[in-house]
CSV table of C-alpha atoms and ligand atoms in Angstrom, one decimal:
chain,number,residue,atom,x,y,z
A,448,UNK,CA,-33.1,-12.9,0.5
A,449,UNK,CA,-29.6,-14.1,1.0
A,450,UNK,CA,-28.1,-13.2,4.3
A,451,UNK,CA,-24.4,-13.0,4.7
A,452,UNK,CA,-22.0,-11.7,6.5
A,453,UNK,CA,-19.9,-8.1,6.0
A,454,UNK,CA,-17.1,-7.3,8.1
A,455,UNK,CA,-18.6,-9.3,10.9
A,456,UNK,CA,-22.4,-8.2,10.9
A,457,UNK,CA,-25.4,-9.7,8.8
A,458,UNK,CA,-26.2,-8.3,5.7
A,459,UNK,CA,-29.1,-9.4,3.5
A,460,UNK,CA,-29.1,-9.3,-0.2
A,461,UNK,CA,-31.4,-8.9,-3.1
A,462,UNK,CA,-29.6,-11.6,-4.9
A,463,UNK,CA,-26.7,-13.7,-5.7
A,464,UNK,CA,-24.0,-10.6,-6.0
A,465,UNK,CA,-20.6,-10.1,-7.1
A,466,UNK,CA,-17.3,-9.3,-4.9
A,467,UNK,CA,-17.3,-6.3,-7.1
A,468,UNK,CA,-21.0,-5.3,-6.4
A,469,UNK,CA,-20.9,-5.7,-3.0
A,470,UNK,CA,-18.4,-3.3,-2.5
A,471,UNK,CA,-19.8,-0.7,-4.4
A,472,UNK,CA,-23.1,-1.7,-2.4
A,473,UNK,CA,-21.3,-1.2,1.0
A,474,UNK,CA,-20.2,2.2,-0.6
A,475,UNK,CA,-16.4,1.1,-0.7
A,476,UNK,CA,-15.9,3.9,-3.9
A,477,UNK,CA,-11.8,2.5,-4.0
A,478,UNK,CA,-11.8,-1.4,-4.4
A,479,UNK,CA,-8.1,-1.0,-4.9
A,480,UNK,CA,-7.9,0.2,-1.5
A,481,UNK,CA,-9.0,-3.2,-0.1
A,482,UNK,CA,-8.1,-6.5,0.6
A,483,UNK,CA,-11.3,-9.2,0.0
A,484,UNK,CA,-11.5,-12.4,2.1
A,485,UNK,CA,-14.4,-14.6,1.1
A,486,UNK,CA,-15.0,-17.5,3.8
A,487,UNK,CA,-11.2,-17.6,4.9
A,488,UNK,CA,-9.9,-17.2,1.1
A,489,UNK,CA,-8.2,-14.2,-0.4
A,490,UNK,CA,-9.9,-13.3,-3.5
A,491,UNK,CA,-7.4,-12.3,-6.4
A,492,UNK,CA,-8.1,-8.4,-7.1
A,493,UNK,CA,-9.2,-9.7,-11.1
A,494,UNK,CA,-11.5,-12.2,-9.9
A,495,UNK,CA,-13.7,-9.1,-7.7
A,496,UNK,CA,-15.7,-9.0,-11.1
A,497,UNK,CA,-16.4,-13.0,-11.2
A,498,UNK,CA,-16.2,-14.4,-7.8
A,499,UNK,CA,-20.0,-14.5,-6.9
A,500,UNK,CA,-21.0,-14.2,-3.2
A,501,UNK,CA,-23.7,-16.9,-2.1
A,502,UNK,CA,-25.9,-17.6,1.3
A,503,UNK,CA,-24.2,-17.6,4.5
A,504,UNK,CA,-20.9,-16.2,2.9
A,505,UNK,CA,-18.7,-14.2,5.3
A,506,UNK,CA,-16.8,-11.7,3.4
A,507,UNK,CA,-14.6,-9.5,4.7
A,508,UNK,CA,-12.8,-6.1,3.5
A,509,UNK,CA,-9.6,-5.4,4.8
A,510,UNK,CA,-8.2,-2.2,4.1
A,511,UNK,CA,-4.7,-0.6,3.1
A,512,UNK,CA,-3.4,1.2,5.7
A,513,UNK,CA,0.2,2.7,4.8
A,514,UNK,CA,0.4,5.4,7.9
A,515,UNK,CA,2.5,5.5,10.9
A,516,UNK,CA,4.4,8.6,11.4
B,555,UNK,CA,22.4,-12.8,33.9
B,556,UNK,CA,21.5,-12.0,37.2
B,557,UNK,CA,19.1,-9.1,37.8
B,558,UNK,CA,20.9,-6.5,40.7
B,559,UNK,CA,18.9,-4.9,43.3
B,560,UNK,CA,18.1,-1.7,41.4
B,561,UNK,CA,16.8,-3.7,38.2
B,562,UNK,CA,14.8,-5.9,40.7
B,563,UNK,CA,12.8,-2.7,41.9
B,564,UNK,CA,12.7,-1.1,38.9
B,565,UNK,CA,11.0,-3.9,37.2
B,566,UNK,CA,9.1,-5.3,39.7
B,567,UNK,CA,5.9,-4.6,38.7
B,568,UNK,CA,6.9,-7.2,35.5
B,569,UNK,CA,8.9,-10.1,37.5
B,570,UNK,CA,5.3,-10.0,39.8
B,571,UNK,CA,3.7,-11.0,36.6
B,572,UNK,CA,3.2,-15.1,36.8
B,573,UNK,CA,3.8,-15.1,32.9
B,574,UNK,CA,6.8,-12.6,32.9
B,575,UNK,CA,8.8,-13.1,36.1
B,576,UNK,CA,12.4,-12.8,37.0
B,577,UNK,CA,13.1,-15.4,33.5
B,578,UNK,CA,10.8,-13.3,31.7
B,579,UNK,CA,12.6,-10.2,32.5
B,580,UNK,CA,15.8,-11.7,32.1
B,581,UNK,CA,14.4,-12.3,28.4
B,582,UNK,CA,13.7,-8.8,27.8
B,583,UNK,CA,17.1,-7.2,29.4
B,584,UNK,CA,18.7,-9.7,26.6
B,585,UNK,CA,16.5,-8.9,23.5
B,586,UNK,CA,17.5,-6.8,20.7
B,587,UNK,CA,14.3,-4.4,19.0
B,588,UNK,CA,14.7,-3.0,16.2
B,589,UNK,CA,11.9,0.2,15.1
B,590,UNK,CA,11.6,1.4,11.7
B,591,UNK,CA,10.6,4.8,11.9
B,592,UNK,CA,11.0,7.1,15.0
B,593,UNK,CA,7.5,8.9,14.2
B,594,UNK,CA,3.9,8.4,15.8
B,595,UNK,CA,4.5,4.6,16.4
B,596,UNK,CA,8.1,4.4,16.4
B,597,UNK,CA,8.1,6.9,19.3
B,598,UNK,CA,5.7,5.5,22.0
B,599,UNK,CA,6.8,1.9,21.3
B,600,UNK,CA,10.2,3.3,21.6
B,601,UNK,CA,9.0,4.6,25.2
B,602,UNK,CA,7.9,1.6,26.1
B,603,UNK,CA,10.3,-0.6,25.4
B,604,UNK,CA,13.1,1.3,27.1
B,605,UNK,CA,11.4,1.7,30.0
B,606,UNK,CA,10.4,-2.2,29.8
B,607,UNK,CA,14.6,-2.9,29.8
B,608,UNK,CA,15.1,-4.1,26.4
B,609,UNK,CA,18.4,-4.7,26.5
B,610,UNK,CA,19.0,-3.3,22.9
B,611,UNK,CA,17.0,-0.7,20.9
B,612,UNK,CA,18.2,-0.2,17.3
B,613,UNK,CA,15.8,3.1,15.7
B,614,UNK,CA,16.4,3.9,12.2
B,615,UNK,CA,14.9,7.5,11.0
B,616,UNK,CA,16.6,9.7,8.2
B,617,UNK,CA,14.2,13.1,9.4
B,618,UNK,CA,14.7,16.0,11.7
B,619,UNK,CA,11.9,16.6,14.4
B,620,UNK,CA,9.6,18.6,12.8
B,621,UNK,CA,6.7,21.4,14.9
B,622,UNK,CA,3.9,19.1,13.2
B,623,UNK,CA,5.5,16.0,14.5
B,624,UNK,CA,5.0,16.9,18.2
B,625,UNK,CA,0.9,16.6,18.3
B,626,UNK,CA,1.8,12.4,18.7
B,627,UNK,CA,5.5,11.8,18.3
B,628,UNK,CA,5.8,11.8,21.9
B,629,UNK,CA,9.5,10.8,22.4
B,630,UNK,CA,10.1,14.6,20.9
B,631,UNK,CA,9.6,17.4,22.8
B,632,UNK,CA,9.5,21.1,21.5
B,633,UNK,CA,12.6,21.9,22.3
B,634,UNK,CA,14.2,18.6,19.9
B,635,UNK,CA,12.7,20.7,16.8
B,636,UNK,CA,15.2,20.6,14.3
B,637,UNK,CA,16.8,17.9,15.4
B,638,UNK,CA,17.6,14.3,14.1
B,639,UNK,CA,14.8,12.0,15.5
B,640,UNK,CA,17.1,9.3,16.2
B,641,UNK,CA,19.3,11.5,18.1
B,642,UNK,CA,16.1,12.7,19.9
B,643,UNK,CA,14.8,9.2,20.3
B,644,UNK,CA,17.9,8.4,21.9
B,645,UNK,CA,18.5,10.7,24.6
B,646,UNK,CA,14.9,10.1,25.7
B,647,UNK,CA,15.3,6.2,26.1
B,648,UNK,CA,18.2,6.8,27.6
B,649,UNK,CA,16.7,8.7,30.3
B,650,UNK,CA,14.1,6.3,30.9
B,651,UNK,CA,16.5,3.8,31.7
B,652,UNK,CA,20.1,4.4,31.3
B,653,UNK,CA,20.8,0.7,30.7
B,654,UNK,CA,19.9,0.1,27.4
B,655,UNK,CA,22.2,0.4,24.5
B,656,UNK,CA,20.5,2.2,21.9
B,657,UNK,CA,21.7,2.2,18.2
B,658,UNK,CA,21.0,4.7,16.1
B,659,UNK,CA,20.4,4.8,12.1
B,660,UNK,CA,20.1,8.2,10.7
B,661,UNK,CA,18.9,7.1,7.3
B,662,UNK,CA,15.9,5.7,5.7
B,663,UNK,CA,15.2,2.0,4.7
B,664,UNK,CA,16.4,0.6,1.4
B,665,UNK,CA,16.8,-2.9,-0.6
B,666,UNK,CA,20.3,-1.9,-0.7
B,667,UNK,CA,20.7,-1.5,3.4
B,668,UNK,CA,17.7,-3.4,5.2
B,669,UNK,CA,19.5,-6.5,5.0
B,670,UNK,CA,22.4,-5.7,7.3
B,671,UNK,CA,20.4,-3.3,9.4
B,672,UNK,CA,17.5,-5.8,10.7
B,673,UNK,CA,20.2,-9.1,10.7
B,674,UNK,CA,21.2,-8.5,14.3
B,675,UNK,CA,17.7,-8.3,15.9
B,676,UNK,CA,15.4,-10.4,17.3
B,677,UNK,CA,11.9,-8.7,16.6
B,678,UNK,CA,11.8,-5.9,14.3
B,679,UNK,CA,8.9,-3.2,14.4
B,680,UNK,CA,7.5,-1.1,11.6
B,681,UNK,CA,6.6,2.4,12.6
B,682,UNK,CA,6.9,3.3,8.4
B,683,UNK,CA,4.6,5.7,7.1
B,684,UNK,CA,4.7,4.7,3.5
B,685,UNK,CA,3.5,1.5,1.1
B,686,UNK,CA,7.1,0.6,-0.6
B,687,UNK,CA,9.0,0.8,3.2
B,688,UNK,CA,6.0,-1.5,4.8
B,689,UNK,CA,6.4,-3.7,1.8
B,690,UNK,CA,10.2,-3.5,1.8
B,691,UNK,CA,10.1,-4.6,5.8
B,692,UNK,CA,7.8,-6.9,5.1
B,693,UNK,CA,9.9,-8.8,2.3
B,694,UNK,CA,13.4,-8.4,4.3
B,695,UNK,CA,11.8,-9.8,7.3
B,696,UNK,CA,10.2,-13.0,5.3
B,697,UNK,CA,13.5,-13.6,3.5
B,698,UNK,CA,15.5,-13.3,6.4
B,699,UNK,CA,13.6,-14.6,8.8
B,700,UNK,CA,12.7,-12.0,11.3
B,701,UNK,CA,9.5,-11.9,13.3
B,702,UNK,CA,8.0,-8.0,12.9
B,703,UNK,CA,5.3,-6.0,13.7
B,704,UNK,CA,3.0,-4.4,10.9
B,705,UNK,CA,1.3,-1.2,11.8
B,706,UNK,CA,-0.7,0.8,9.9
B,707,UNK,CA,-3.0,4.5,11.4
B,708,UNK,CA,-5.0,6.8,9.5
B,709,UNK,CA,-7.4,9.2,10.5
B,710,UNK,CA,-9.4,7.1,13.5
B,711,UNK,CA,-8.0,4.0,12.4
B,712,UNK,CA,-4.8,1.6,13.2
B,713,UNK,CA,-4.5,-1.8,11.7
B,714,UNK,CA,-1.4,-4.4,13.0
B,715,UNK,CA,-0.4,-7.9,12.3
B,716,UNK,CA,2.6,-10.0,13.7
B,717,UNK,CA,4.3,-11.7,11.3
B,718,UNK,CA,6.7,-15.1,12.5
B,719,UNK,CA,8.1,-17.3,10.1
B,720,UNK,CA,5.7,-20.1,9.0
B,721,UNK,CA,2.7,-17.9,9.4
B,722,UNK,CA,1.2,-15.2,7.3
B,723,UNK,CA,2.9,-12.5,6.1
B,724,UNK,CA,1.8,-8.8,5.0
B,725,UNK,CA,2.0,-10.3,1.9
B,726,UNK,CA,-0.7,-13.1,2.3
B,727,UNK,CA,-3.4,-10.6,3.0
B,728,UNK,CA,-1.9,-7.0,1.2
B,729,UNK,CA,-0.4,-9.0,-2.2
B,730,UNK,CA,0.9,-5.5,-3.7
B,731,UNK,CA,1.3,-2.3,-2.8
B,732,UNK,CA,-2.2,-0.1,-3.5
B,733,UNK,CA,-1.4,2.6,-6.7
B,734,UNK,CA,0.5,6.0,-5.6
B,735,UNK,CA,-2.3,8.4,-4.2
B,736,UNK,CA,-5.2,6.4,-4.2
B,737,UNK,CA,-4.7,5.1,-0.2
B,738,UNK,CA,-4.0,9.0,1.5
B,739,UNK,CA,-1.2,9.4,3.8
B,740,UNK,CA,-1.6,11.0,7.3
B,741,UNK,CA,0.0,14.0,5.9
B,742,UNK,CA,-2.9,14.5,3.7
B,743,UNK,CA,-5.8,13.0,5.9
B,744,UNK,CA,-4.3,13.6,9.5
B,745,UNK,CA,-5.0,11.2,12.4
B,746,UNK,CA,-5.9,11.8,15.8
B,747,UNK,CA,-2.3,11.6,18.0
B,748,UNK,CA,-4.0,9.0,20.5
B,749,UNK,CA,-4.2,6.6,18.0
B,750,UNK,CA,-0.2,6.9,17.0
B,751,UNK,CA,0.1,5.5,20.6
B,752,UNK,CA,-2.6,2.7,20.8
B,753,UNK,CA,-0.9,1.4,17.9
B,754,UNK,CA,2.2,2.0,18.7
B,755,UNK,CA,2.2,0.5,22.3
B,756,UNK,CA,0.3,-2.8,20.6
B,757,UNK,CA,3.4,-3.1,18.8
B,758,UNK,CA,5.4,-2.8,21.9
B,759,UNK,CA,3.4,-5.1,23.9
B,760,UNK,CA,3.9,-7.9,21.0
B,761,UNK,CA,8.2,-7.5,20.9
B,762,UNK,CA,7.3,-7.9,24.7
B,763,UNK,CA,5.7,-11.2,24.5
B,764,UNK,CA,8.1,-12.3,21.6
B,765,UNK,CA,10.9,-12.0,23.9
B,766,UNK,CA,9.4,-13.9,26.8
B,767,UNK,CA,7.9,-16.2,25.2
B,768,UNK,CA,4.6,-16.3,26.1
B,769,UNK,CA,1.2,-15.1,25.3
B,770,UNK,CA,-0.7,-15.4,21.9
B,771,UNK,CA,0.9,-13.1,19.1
B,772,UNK,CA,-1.6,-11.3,16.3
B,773,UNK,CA,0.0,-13.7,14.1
B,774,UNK,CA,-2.4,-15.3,11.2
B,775,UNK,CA,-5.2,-12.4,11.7
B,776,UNK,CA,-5.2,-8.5,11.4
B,777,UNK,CA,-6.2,-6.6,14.4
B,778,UNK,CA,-8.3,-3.4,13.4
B,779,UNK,CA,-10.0,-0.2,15.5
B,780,UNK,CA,-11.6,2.9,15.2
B,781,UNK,CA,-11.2,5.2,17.4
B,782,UNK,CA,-14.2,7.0,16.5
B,783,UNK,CA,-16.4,4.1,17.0
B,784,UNK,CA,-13.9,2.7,19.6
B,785,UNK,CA,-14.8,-0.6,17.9
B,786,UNK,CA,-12.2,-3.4,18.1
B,787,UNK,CA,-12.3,-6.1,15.4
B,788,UNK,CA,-9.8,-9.2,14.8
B,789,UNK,CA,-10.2,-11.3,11.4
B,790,UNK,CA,-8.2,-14.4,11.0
B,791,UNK,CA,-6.4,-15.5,8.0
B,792,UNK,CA,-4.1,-18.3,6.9
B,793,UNK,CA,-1.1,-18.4,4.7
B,794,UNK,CA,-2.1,-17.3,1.4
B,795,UNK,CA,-0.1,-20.5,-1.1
B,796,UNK,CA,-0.1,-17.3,-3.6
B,797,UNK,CA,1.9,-15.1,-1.5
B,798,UNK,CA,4.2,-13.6,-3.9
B,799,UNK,CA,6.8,-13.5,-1.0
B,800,UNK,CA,6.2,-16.7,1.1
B,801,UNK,CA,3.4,-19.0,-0.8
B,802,UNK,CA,4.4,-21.7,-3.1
B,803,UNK,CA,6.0,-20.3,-6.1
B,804,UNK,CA,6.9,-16.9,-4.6
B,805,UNK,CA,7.9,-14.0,-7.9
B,806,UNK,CA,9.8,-12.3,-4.4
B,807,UNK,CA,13.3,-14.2,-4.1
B,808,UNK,CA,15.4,-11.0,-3.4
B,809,UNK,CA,14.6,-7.4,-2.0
B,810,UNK,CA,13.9,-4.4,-4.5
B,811,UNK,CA,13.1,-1.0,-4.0
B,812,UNK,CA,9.0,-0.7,-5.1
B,813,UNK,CA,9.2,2.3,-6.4
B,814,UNK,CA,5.7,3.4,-6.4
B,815,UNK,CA,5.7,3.3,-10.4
B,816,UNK,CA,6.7,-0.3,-10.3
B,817,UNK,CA,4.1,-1.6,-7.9
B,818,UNK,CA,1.9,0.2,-10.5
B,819,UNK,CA,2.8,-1.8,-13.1
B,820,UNK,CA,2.7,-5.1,-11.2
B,821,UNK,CA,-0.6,-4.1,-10.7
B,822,UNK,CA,-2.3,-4.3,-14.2
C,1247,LIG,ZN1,3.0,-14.2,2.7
């Protein structure tokens, strides 16, 4: 199984996943709430359905946070 | 400048610092900090910097203190209910330390008046609770530029960045503002008061080292915690060449108002 990296920790996959799939797997139920970086790269919000996550990928979620008063 | 006797003692505990000293403090009495936003990180960073001797303190804030605002607005005490933040604001840093010259802004952040409002400071902090105002900072600060401190709390959660010019930008890593009600505000989700002030007084801490000089900045990376977890997390970033303010072929060449159906739009 893949192992990669989420947010900082090791993660193993089934398979070969999508940006897209992987944030519905790590229960992120908003994708338009976050911000994806795969291996030091934003990925564009419309490629989250094509950009494909591979072995030893570190992705990370970064989210909106609009707060402060 | 020469620091007298009473400044010596009263900032003693910085010019014993080997990185801040009597040069580094002599930095601080000069600089000019401008916060956006006189609310849960506007205030503590406010507090801080006045007692730290910033020499100038601009606070812009177009509210009146409100009884909800006191549970982590700190600079506001009951009795300020009612009144203008800024005014509020003001009379506290001033108590702190009666040297700095604070300049007030009763009004709230526009394309129209950011501009001239952030032109005459050297490090500009955002203590905005909303996605077209962070944007709108964000944008002014890039085109002018303006170093500034992001902030962002929710719930358990604070998020900050430092942006200088050359490195990346809110921008690089946020392209667009999210869609109108999807991303809660803490009106609607509430956040704990304590972590109004660790974020705030991160901010605070990086107009410090801005003005001296020294230390490493959160520039090029996103600082993140929650509270709840009291877990601490940094990821670094670089410029992002399709920053639609600062990459390549930036779409960003003059300030507009996002209007939360606009940013919608630019979505899709
Ligand atoms: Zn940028």
């Amino acid at each position: 199984m893949p192992k990669i990296k989420v947010n900082g920790s090791p993660q193993e996959i089934e398979h070969s996943v999508t940006v897209a799939e992987l944030l519905v797997l790590n229960k992120v139920e908003m994708p338009d709430m976050v911000s994806v970086q795969l291996n030091g790269e934003f990925v564009k919000r419309e490629n989250f359905g094509s950009t494909v996550v591979k072995e030893n990928d570190e992705i990370d979620f970064l989210y909106f946070m609009g707060g402060g008063r | 400048m020469t620091l007298n006797d009473q400044q010596i003692e009263r900032f003693s505990r910085h010019i014993i610092l080997n990185d801040v000293g009597v040069e580094g403090q002599e930095k601080i009495i000069a600089g000019k900090v401008l916060i956006i936003g006189a609310g849960g990180l506007g205030a503590p960073a406010a507090l801080y910097l006045a007692a730290a001797g910033v020499g100038t303190i601009g606070i812009v804030d177009g509210d009146e203190v409100d009884l909800s605002n006191l549970q982590r607005q700190v600079i506001h005490f009951t009795p300020d209910i009612g009144r203008a933040k800024v005014v509020s604001a003001k009379e506290k840093m001033e108590l702190i330390n009666p040297d700095v010259k604070v300049i007030t802004y009763k009004e709230r952040v526009f394309a129209s008046n950011i501009a001239d409002i952030i032109k005459d400071y050297d490090f500009i902090i955002d203590g905005t609770d909303n996605f077209p105002a962070k944007f709108l900072i964000n944008d002014a600060c890039v085109l002018a530029g303006k170093p500034f401190s992001h902030g962002g709390i929710l719930r358990f959660d604070g998020q900050t960045m430092t942006y200088v010019p050359g490195r990346a930008c809110y921008r690089c890593v946020f392209q667009n503002p999210p869609p109108k009600n999807l991303v809660p505000s803490c009106a609607q989700a509430g956040v704990l008061g304590a972590v109004a002030g660790m974020l705030g007084t991160i901010q605070a801490a990086e107009a410090l080292k801005y003005l001296i000089g020294k230390g490493e900045l959160l520039t090029d990376r996103l600082l993140m915690f929650n509270a709840f977890r009291m877990e601490f997390r940094t990821v670094n970033f670089r410029r992002n060449a399709d920053c639609p303010v600062c990459g390549s072929n930036p779409a960003i060449k003059e300030l507009k108002d996002c209007e939360q159906a606009v940013c919608e739009l630019k979505q899709k």
